[in-house]
Amino acid sequence: WEGYDNNLTVQENIDRVETKPDMIITYKPLDMKNMKDVDVPVCLRYNETYDWDWTIKEIDESGAQLVICHHLNDMQHFKKLYENSSIKFVNIPHCAEKMIYKDYQLPKKYDILLAGAVYTKSILGDHYPLRIRLANSILPKMSQKYRCGVLQHPGGLLHDAASDRNSFEYAQTLNSAKICVTCSGQPKSRFGKYIEIPMCASAIAADLPGEEQLLFKDFVIDINMDMTDDEIISKLSYYIDNEEERLKLIEKGLQYAQYYTQERYADDFVRIVEEII
């Protein structure tokens, strides 16, 4: 906030303001001084926790009492690790803003669109191996017959982020594709794209993440690293060419996604926070 002094501890900064917080909700707690010594509960929120050692360090050194994980398969590991502690671990899955992610009823200018970062490296190596195969091998082959595109991640430094301009453009591009392909990455994560794509009335083709697999099987075109290029191409081609079958998947995806709006995230979040404070 205005007037926050990075040379002081978090508690010293809190003591200087008139309105005291009921809870600190933080993303990078160790960027600030002595988070562990504050006199209010601390909540951490995580999108990904594949760097287990660093995540443990953040939890321990921040004094967190509540940890919210967006990926259930990540949370289960830490919940077991801290089962004898007083720290509460909760899964609130990724949701999407329904005013942005929706069916714009735009013309389908792509038959196949690859969505998301591709060549990202992490401590796990190539973070998105299936997306790399799609970009380097599968889409070039399919482009001889179909309209293919790659929608790259815009990066994290967006100076007009508050306008949601990029999000609207992203959602409209998803809506312009018959099929959007992506993947769950090395950690088998239920990324936001597993909600955003079906919410935009595009069929999603990807591997099944490490949670809710029975639900995802109902509308996700399952492609994975165990399949050959020809097998993936054949499966994608089938759903491009068979509109009736593709539309069935899109309708099932829309039904699934309607339960994962930002309102649902907010309701779950507030309920959990009230239990703590």
mmCIF file of C-alpha atoms in Angstrom:
data_model
loop_
_atom_site.group_PDB
_atom_site.id
_atom_site.type_symbol
_atom_site.label_atom_id
_atom_site.label_comp_id
_atom_site.label_asym_id
_atom_site.label_seq_id
_atom_site.Cartn_x
_atom_site.Cartn_y
_atom_site.Cartn_z
ATOM 1 C CA TRP A 1 0.000 0.000 0.000
ATOM 2 C CA GLU A 2 0.993 3.638 -0.249
ATOM 3 C CA GLY A 3 3.654 4.363 2.323
ATOM 4 C CA TYR A 4 4.717 0.740 2.822
ATOM 5 C CA ASP A 5 8.393 0.669 3.824
ATOM 6 C CA ASN A 6 10.320 -2.366 2.601
ATOM 7 C CA ASN A 7 13.024 -1.650 5.177
ATOM 8 C CA LEU A 8 10.564 -2.395 7.993
ATOM 9 C CA THR A 9 9.041 -5.719 8.949
ATOM 10 C CA VAL A 10 5.517 -6.584 7.856
ATOM 11 C CA GLN A 11 4.275 -6.134 11.441
ATOM 12 C CA GLU A 12 5.951 -2.727 11.747
ATOM 13 C CA ASN A 13 4.202 -1.629 8.554
ATOM 14 C CA ILE A 14 0.864 -2.919 9.847
ATOM 15 C CA ASP A 15 1.365 -1.007 13.095
ATOM 16 C CA ARG A 16 1.683 2.238 11.126
ATOM 17 C CA VAL A 17 -1.779 2.041 9.526
ATOM 18 C CA GLU A 18 -5.124 2.763 11.155
ATOM 19 C CA THR A 19 -7.078 -0.169 9.700
ATOM 20 C CA LYS A 20 -5.689 -3.540 10.790
ATOM 21 C CA PRO A 21 -6.083 -6.548 8.482
ATOM 22 C CA ASP A 22 -8.023 -9.634 9.558
ATOM 23 C CA MET A 23 -5.791 -11.810 7.413
ATOM 24 C CA ILE A 24 -2.764 -11.434 5.166
ATOM 25 C CA ILE A 25 -3.258 -13.103 1.783
ATOM 26 C CA THR A 26 0.080 -13.327 0.052
ATOM 27 C CA TYR A 27 1.687 -14.873 -2.999
ATOM 28 C CA LYS A 28 5.419 -14.398 -2.309
ATOM 29 C CA PRO A 29 5.687 -14.055 1.469
ATOM 30 C CA LEU A 30 9.480 -14.226 1.684
ATOM 31 C CA ASP A 31 9.836 -11.069 -0.425
ATOM 32 C CA MET A 32 8.848 -9.147 2.738
ATOM 33 C CA LYS A 33 10.535 -8.966 6.124
ATOM 34 C CA ASN A 34 9.523 -11.280 8.958
ATOM 35 C CA MET A 35 6.137 -12.366 7.657
ATOM 36 C CA LYS A 36 6.200 -15.117 10.272
ATOM 37 C CA ASP A 37 6.058 -12.611 13.144
ATOM 38 C CA VAL A 38 2.767 -10.897 12.270
ATOM 39 C CA ASP A 39 -0.124 -11.024 14.751
ATOM 40 C CA VAL A 40 -2.799 -11.941 12.189
ATOM 41 C CA PRO A 41 -3.307 -15.191 10.229
ATOM 42 C CA VAL A 42 -1.336 -15.624 6.998
ATOM 43 C CA CYS A 43 -2.819 -17.265 3.903
ATOM 44 C CA LEU A 44 -0.725 -18.486 0.970
ATOM 45 C CA ARG A 45 -2.202 -19.141 -2.486
ATOM 46 C CA TYR A 46 -0.494 -21.390 -5.016
ATOM 47 C CA ASN A 47 -1.020 -21.999 -8.700
ATOM 48 C CA GLU A 48 1.805 -24.523 -8.972
ATOM 49 C CA THR A 49 3.965 -26.171 -6.302
ATOM 50 C CA TYR A 50 6.146 -28.519 -8.340
ATOM 51 C CA ASP A 51 9.205 -27.006 -6.654
ATOM 52 C CA TRP A 52 8.520 -28.867 -3.416
ATOM 53 C CA ASP A 53 11.603 -27.664 -1.521
ATOM 54 C CA TRP A 54 10.847 -24.002 -2.164
ATOM 55 C CA THR A 55 7.163 -24.429 -1.350
ATOM 56 C CA ILE A 56 8.019 -26.054 1.989
ATOM 57 C CA LYS A 57 10.418 -23.184 2.726
ATOM 58 C CA GLU A 58 7.691 -20.610 1.998
ATOM 59 C CA ILE A 59 5.118 -22.384 4.149
ATOM 60 C CA ASP A 60 7.508 -22.825 7.073
ATOM 61 C CA GLU A 61 9.121 -19.388 6.995
ATOM 62 C CA SER A 62 5.914 -17.411 6.443
ATOM 63 C CA GLY A 63 4.050 -18.879 9.410
ATOM 64 C CA ALA A 64 1.107 -19.683 7.153
ATOM 65 C CA GLN A 65 -2.052 -20.935 8.827
ATOM 66 C CA LEU A 66 -4.007 -21.394 5.604
ATOM 67 C CA VAL A 67 -2.669 -22.694 2.280
ATOM 68 C CA ILE A 68 -4.923 -22.639 -0.783
ATOM 69 C CA CYS A 69 -3.831 -24.822 -3.688
ATOM 70 C CA HIS A 70 -5.457 -24.439 -7.083
ATOM 71 C CA HIS A 71 -4.360 -27.960 -8.060
ATOM 72 C CA LEU A 72 -5.740 -30.840 -6.006
ATOM 73 C CA ASN A 73 -2.947 -33.241 -6.920
ATOM 74 C CA ASP A 74 -0.397 -30.703 -5.615
ATOM 75 C CA MET A 75 -2.296 -30.178 -2.375
ATOM 76 C CA GLN A 76 -2.525 -33.868 -1.510
ATOM 77 C CA HIS A 77 1.263 -34.131 -1.251
ATOM 78 C CA PHE A 78 1.567 -31.194 1.158
ATOM 79 C CA LYS A 79 -1.519 -32.110 3.164
ATOM 80 C CA LYS A 80 0.076 -35.457 3.941
ATOM 81 C CA LEU A 81 3.448 -33.861 4.681
ATOM 82 C CA TYR A 82 1.869 -31.461 7.206
ATOM 83 C CA GLU A 83 -0.772 -33.826 8.585
ATOM 84 C CA ASN A 84 0.472 -33.365 12.164
ATOM 85 C CA SER A 85 0.523 -29.563 11.975
ATOM 86 C CA SER A 86 -2.219 -26.994 12.542
ATOM 87 C CA ILE A 87 -1.918 -25.631 8.982
ATOM 88 C CA LYS A 88 -5.144 -25.912 6.995
ATOM 89 C CA PHE A 89 -4.787 -26.942 3.326
ATOM 90 C CA VAL A 90 -7.699 -26.305 0.970
ATOM 91 C CA ASN A 91 -8.203 -26.889 -2.745
ATOM 92 C CA ILE A 92 -10.083 -24.210 -4.684
ATOM 93 C CA PRO A 93 -9.767 -25.173 -8.357
ATOM 94 C CA HIS A 94 -9.077 -22.681 -11.132
ATOM 95 C CA CYS A 95 -12.148 -20.762 -12.228
ATOM 96 C CA ALA A 96 -12.787 -18.241 -15.002
ATOM 97 C CA GLU A 97 -14.622 -14.931 -15.304
ATOM 98 C CA LYS A 98 -17.884 -15.628 -17.134
ATOM 99 C CA MET A 99 -18.107 -12.056 -18.481
ATOM 100 C CA ILE A 100 -14.853 -12.657 -20.366
ATOM 101 C CA TYR A 101 -14.822 -16.381 -21.092
ATOM 102 C CA LYS A 102 -17.984 -17.114 -23.012
ATOM 103 C CA ASP A 103 -19.366 -18.019 -26.416
ATOM 104 C CA TYR A 104 -18.918 -14.902 -28.563
ATOM 105 C CA GLN A 105 -20.369 -16.853 -31.516
ATOM 106 C CA LEU A 106 -17.442 -15.812 -33.671
ATOM 107 C CA PRO A 107 -16.636 -17.478 -37.001
ATOM 108 C CA LYS A 108 -14.301 -20.448 -36.583
ATOM 109 C CA LYS A 109 -11.177 -19.219 -38.366
ATOM 110 C CA TYR A 110 -9.005 -21.983 -36.863
ATOM 111 C CA ASP A 111 -9.570 -25.710 -37.136
ATOM 112 C CA ILE A 112 -6.838 -26.326 -34.551
ATOM 113 C CA LEU A 113 -5.399 -23.735 -32.157
ATOM 114 C CA LEU A 114 -2.569 -24.421 -29.713
ATOM 115 C CA ALA A 115 -3.128 -22.389 -26.522
ATOM 116 C CA GLY A 116 -0.561 -21.555 -23.864
ATOM 117 C CA ALA A 117 3.167 -21.310 -23.293
ATOM 118 C CA VAL A 118 5.171 -23.929 -25.180
ATOM 119 C CA TYR A 119 8.933 -23.880 -24.659
ATOM 120 C CA THR A 120 8.963 -23.110 -20.933
ATOM 121 C CA LYS A 121 11.755 -24.670 -18.876
ATOM 122 C CA SER A 122 11.455 -25.499 -15.167
ATOM 123 C CA ILE A 123 13.213 -27.697 -12.629
ATOM 124 C CA LEU A 124 11.263 -30.540 -14.250
ATOM 125 C CA GLY A 125 12.864 -29.892 -17.641
ATOM 126 C CA ASP A 126 10.579 -29.109 -20.576
ATOM 127 C CA HIS A 127 7.475 -28.092 -18.662
ATOM 128 C CA TYR A 128 5.004 -28.742 -21.512
ATOM 129 C CA PRO A 129 6.320 -31.705 -23.543
ATOM 130 C CA LEU A 130 3.029 -32.410 -25.316
ATOM 131 C CA ARG A 131 2.684 -28.781 -26.417
ATOM 132 C CA ILE A 132 6.217 -28.944 -27.823
ATOM 133 C CA ARG A 133 5.240 -31.998 -29.895
ATOM 134 C CA LEU A 134 2.094 -30.272 -31.063
ATOM 135 C CA ALA A 135 3.991 -27.132 -32.115
ATOM 136 C CA ASN A 136 7.013 -28.826 -33.676
ATOM 137 C CA SER A 137 5.548 -31.894 -35.305
ATOM 138 C CA ILE A 138 1.792 -32.386 -35.232
ATOM 139 C CA LEU A 139 0.453 -28.958 -36.236
ATOM 140 C CA PRO A 140 2.953 -28.548 -39.122
ATOM 141 C CA LYS A 141 1.709 -31.862 -40.528
ATOM 142 C CA MET A 142 -1.945 -30.957 -40.027
ATOM 143 C CA SER A 143 -1.481 -27.499 -41.559
ATOM 144 C CA GLN A 144 -1.288 -29.117 -44.988
ATOM 145 C CA LYS A 145 -5.018 -29.816 -44.703
ATOM 146 C CA TYR A 146 -6.364 -27.722 -41.827
ATOM 147 C CA ARG A 147 -6.186 -24.134 -40.595
ATOM 148 C CA CYS A 148 -3.774 -24.253 -37.678
ATOM 149 C CA GLY A 149 -2.562 -21.577 -35.280
ATOM 150 C CA VAL A 150 -0.477 -21.076 -32.138
ATOM 151 C CA LEU A 151 -1.657 -18.650 -29.477
ATOM 152 C CA GLN A 152 1.415 -17.787 -27.421
ATOM 153 C CA HIS A 153 1.319 -16.701 -23.792
ATOM 154 C CA PRO A 154 1.648 -12.889 -23.626
ATOM 155 C CA GLY A 155 4.068 -12.951 -20.682
ATOM 156 C CA GLY A 156 3.684 -11.570 -17.190
ATOM 157 C CA LEU A 157 4.450 -7.862 -17.620
ATOM 158 C CA LEU A 158 1.233 -6.350 -18.954
ATOM 159 C CA HIS A 159 1.076 -2.663 -18.140
ATOM 160 C CA ASP A 160 -2.643 -2.431 -18.915
ATOM 161 C CA ALA A 161 -3.553 -5.661 -17.109
ATOM 162 C CA ALA A 162 -6.295 -3.930 -15.110
ATOM 163 C CA SER A 163 -8.273 -3.360 -18.324
ATOM 164 C CA ASP A 164 -8.489 -7.127 -19.002
ATOM 165 C CA ARG A 165 -7.864 -6.292 -22.656
ATOM 166 C CA ASN A 166 -5.555 -9.255 -23.121
ATOM 167 C CA SER A 167 -8.019 -11.612 -21.454
ATOM 168 C CA PHE A 168 -10.854 -10.517 -23.747
ATOM 169 C CA GLU A 169 -8.646 -10.954 -26.825
ATOM 170 C CA TYR A 170 -7.501 -14.348 -25.578
ATOM 171 C CA ALA A 171 -11.066 -15.530 -24.933
ATOM 172 C CA GLN A 172 -12.243 -14.351 -28.336
ATOM 173 C CA THR A 173 -9.370 -16.169 -30.032
ATOM 174 C CA LEU A 174 -10.271 -19.381 -28.172
ATOM 175 C CA ASN A 175 -13.848 -18.924 -29.326
ATOM 176 C CA SER A 176 -12.579 -18.638 -32.924
ATOM 177 C CA ALA A 177 -11.260 -22.223 -32.937
ATOM 178 C CA LYS A 178 -13.080 -25.467 -33.565
ATOM 179 C CA ILE A 179 -10.589 -27.300 -31.337
ATOM 180 C CA CYS A 180 -8.056 -25.858 -28.889
ATOM 181 C CA VAL A 181 -5.147 -28.099 -27.957
ATOM 182 C CA THR A 182 -3.153 -27.752 -24.741
ATOM 183 C CA CYS A 183 -1.761 -30.012 -21.988
ATOM 184 C CA SER A 184 -1.419 -30.456 -18.234
ATOM 185 C CA GLY A 185 2.366 -30.205 -18.314
ATOM 186 C CA GLN A 186 4.829 -32.311 -16.376
ATOM 187 C CA PRO A 187 2.941 -31.874 -13.067
ATOM 188 C CA LYS A 188 -0.358 -33.101 -14.630
ATOM 189 C CA SER A 189 -2.031 -29.885 -13.475
ATOM 190 C CA ARG A 190 -5.641 -28.858 -13.989
ATOM 191 C CA PHE A 191 -4.627 -25.507 -15.446
ATOM 192 C CA GLY A 192 -7.090 -22.682 -16.004
ATOM 193 C CA LYS A 193 -7.194 -23.598 -19.694
ATOM 194 C CA TYR A 194 -9.229 -26.705 -18.819
ATOM 195 C CA ILE A 195 -11.978 -24.249 -17.815
ATOM 196 C CA GLU A 196 -11.344 -21.293 -20.129
ATOM 197 C CA ILE A 197 -11.403 -23.302 -23.380
ATOM 198 C CA PRO A 198 -14.718 -25.134 -22.822
ATOM 199 C CA MET A 199 -16.232 -21.930 -21.385
ATOM 200 C CA CYS A 200 -15.447 -20.260 -24.738
ATOM 201 C CA ALA A 201 -17.413 -22.932 -26.635
ATOM 202 C CA SER A 202 -14.404 -24.549 -28.230
ATOM 203 C CA ALA A 203 -13.661 -28.255 -28.023
ATOM 204 C CA ILE A 204 -10.608 -28.970 -25.868
ATOM 205 C CA ALA A 205 -8.015 -31.585 -26.803
ATOM 206 C CA ALA A 206 -5.419 -32.386 -24.156
ATOM 207 C CA ASP A 207 -4.138 -35.062 -21.835
ATOM 208 C CA LEU A 208 -6.166 -35.706 -18.682
ATOM 209 C CA PRO A 209 -4.853 -33.838 -15.612
ATOM 210 C CA GLY A 210 -4.147 -35.561 -12.321
ATOM 211 C CA GLU A 211 -7.633 -34.891 -10.906
ATOM 212 C CA GLU A 212 -11.289 -35.122 -11.932
ATOM 213 C CA GLN A 213 -10.346 -37.499 -14.736
ATOM 214 C CA LEU A 214 -13.797 -39.094 -14.950
ATOM 215 C CA LEU A 215 -15.357 -35.673 -15.460
ATOM 216 C CA PHE A 216 -12.791 -34.584 -18.032
ATOM 217 C CA LYS A 217 -13.155 -37.821 -19.999
ATOM 218 C CA ASP A 218 -16.704 -36.764 -20.732
ATOM 219 C CA PHE A 219 -15.722 -33.801 -22.928
ATOM 220 C CA VAL A 220 -11.926 -33.625 -23.389
ATOM 221 C CA ILE A 221 -10.480 -35.120 -26.587
ATOM 222 C CA ASP A 222 -7.813 -37.221 -24.896
ATOM 223 C CA ILE A 223 -4.405 -36.907 -26.562
ATOM 224 C CA ASN A 224 -1.233 -37.760 -24.680
ATOM 225 C CA MET A 225 2.475 -38.489 -24.901
ATOM 226 C CA ASP A 226 1.880 -42.250 -25.165
ATOM 227 C CA MET A 227 0.218 -41.780 -28.557
ATOM 228 C CA THR A 228 2.047 -41.552 -31.857
ATOM 229 C CA ASP A 229 1.801 -38.447 -34.009
ATOM 230 C CA ASP A 230 -0.406 -40.312 -36.447
ATOM 231 C CA GLU A 231 -2.766 -41.401 -33.667
ATOM 232 C CA ILE A 232 -3.094 -37.833 -32.386
ATOM 233 C CA ILE A 233 -3.601 -36.454 -35.898
ATOM 234 C CA SER A 234 -6.239 -39.076 -36.648
ATOM 235 C CA LYS A 235 -8.165 -38.270 -33.471
ATOM 236 C CA LEU A 236 -8.055 -34.512 -33.980
ATOM 237 C CA SER A 237 -9.014 -34.880 -37.639
ATOM 238 C CA TYR A 238 -12.036 -36.965 -36.708
ATOM 239 C CA TYR A 239 -13.472 -34.226 -34.500
ATOM 240 C CA ILE A 240 -12.686 -31.480 -37.009
ATOM 241 C CA ASP A 241 -14.461 -33.355 -39.768
ATOM 242 C CA ASN A 242 -17.403 -34.581 -37.653
ATOM 243 C CA GLU A 243 -19.126 -31.427 -36.489
ATOM 244 C CA GLU A 244 -21.998 -33.212 -34.759
ATOM 245 C CA GLU A 245 -19.616 -35.172 -32.518
ATOM 246 C CA ARG A 246 -17.537 -32.078 -31.817
ATOM 247 C CA LEU A 247 -20.600 -30.040 -30.853
ATOM 248 C CA LYS A 248 -21.608 -32.730 -28.351
ATOM 249 C CA LEU A 249 -18.256 -32.324 -26.610
ATOM 250 C CA ILE A 250 -18.562 -28.539 -26.665
ATOM 251 C CA GLU A 251 -21.991 -28.704 -25.007
ATOM 252 C CA LYS A 252 -20.708 -31.053 -22.297
ATOM 253 C CA GLY A 253 -17.738 -28.744 -21.759
ATOM 254 C CA LEU A 254 -20.021 -25.735 -21.353
ATOM 255 C CA GLN A 255 -22.072 -27.634 -18.782
ATOM 256 C CA TYR A 256 -18.936 -28.490 -16.808
ATOM 257 C CA ALA A 257 -17.464 -24.993 -16.957
ATOM 258 C CA GLN A 258 -20.605 -23.237 -15.697
ATOM 259 C CA TYR A 259 -19.768 -24.431 -12.174
ATOM 260 C CA TYR A 260 -16.314 -22.832 -12.177
ATOM 261 C CA THR A 261 -16.957 -19.103 -12.352
ATOM 262 C CA GLN A 262 -15.132 -16.471 -10.310
ATOM 263 C CA GLU A 263 -18.270 -16.162 -8.156
ATOM 264 C CA ARG A 264 -17.836 -19.792 -7.142
ATOM 265 C CA TYR A 265 -14.154 -19.174 -6.370
ATOM 266 C CA ALA A 266 -15.046 -16.123 -4.265
ATOM 267 C CA ASP A 267 -17.785 -17.956 -2.342
ATOM 268 C CA ASP A 268 -15.448 -20.837 -1.496
ATOM 269 C CA PHE A 269 -12.622 -18.482 -0.596
ATOM 270 C CA VAL A 270 -14.702 -16.284 1.733
ATOM 271 C CA ARG A 271 -16.240 -19.310 3.452
ATOM 272 C CA ILE A 272 -12.813 -20.803 4.155
ATOM 273 C CA VAL A 273 -11.327 -17.499 5.360
ATOM 274 C CA GLU A 274 -14.263 -16.980 7.749
ATOM 275 C CA GLU A 275 -13.572 -20.389 9.271
ATOM 276 C CA ILE A 276 -10.009 -19.333 10.042
ATOM 277 C CA ILE A 277 -10.647 -15.840 11.451
#
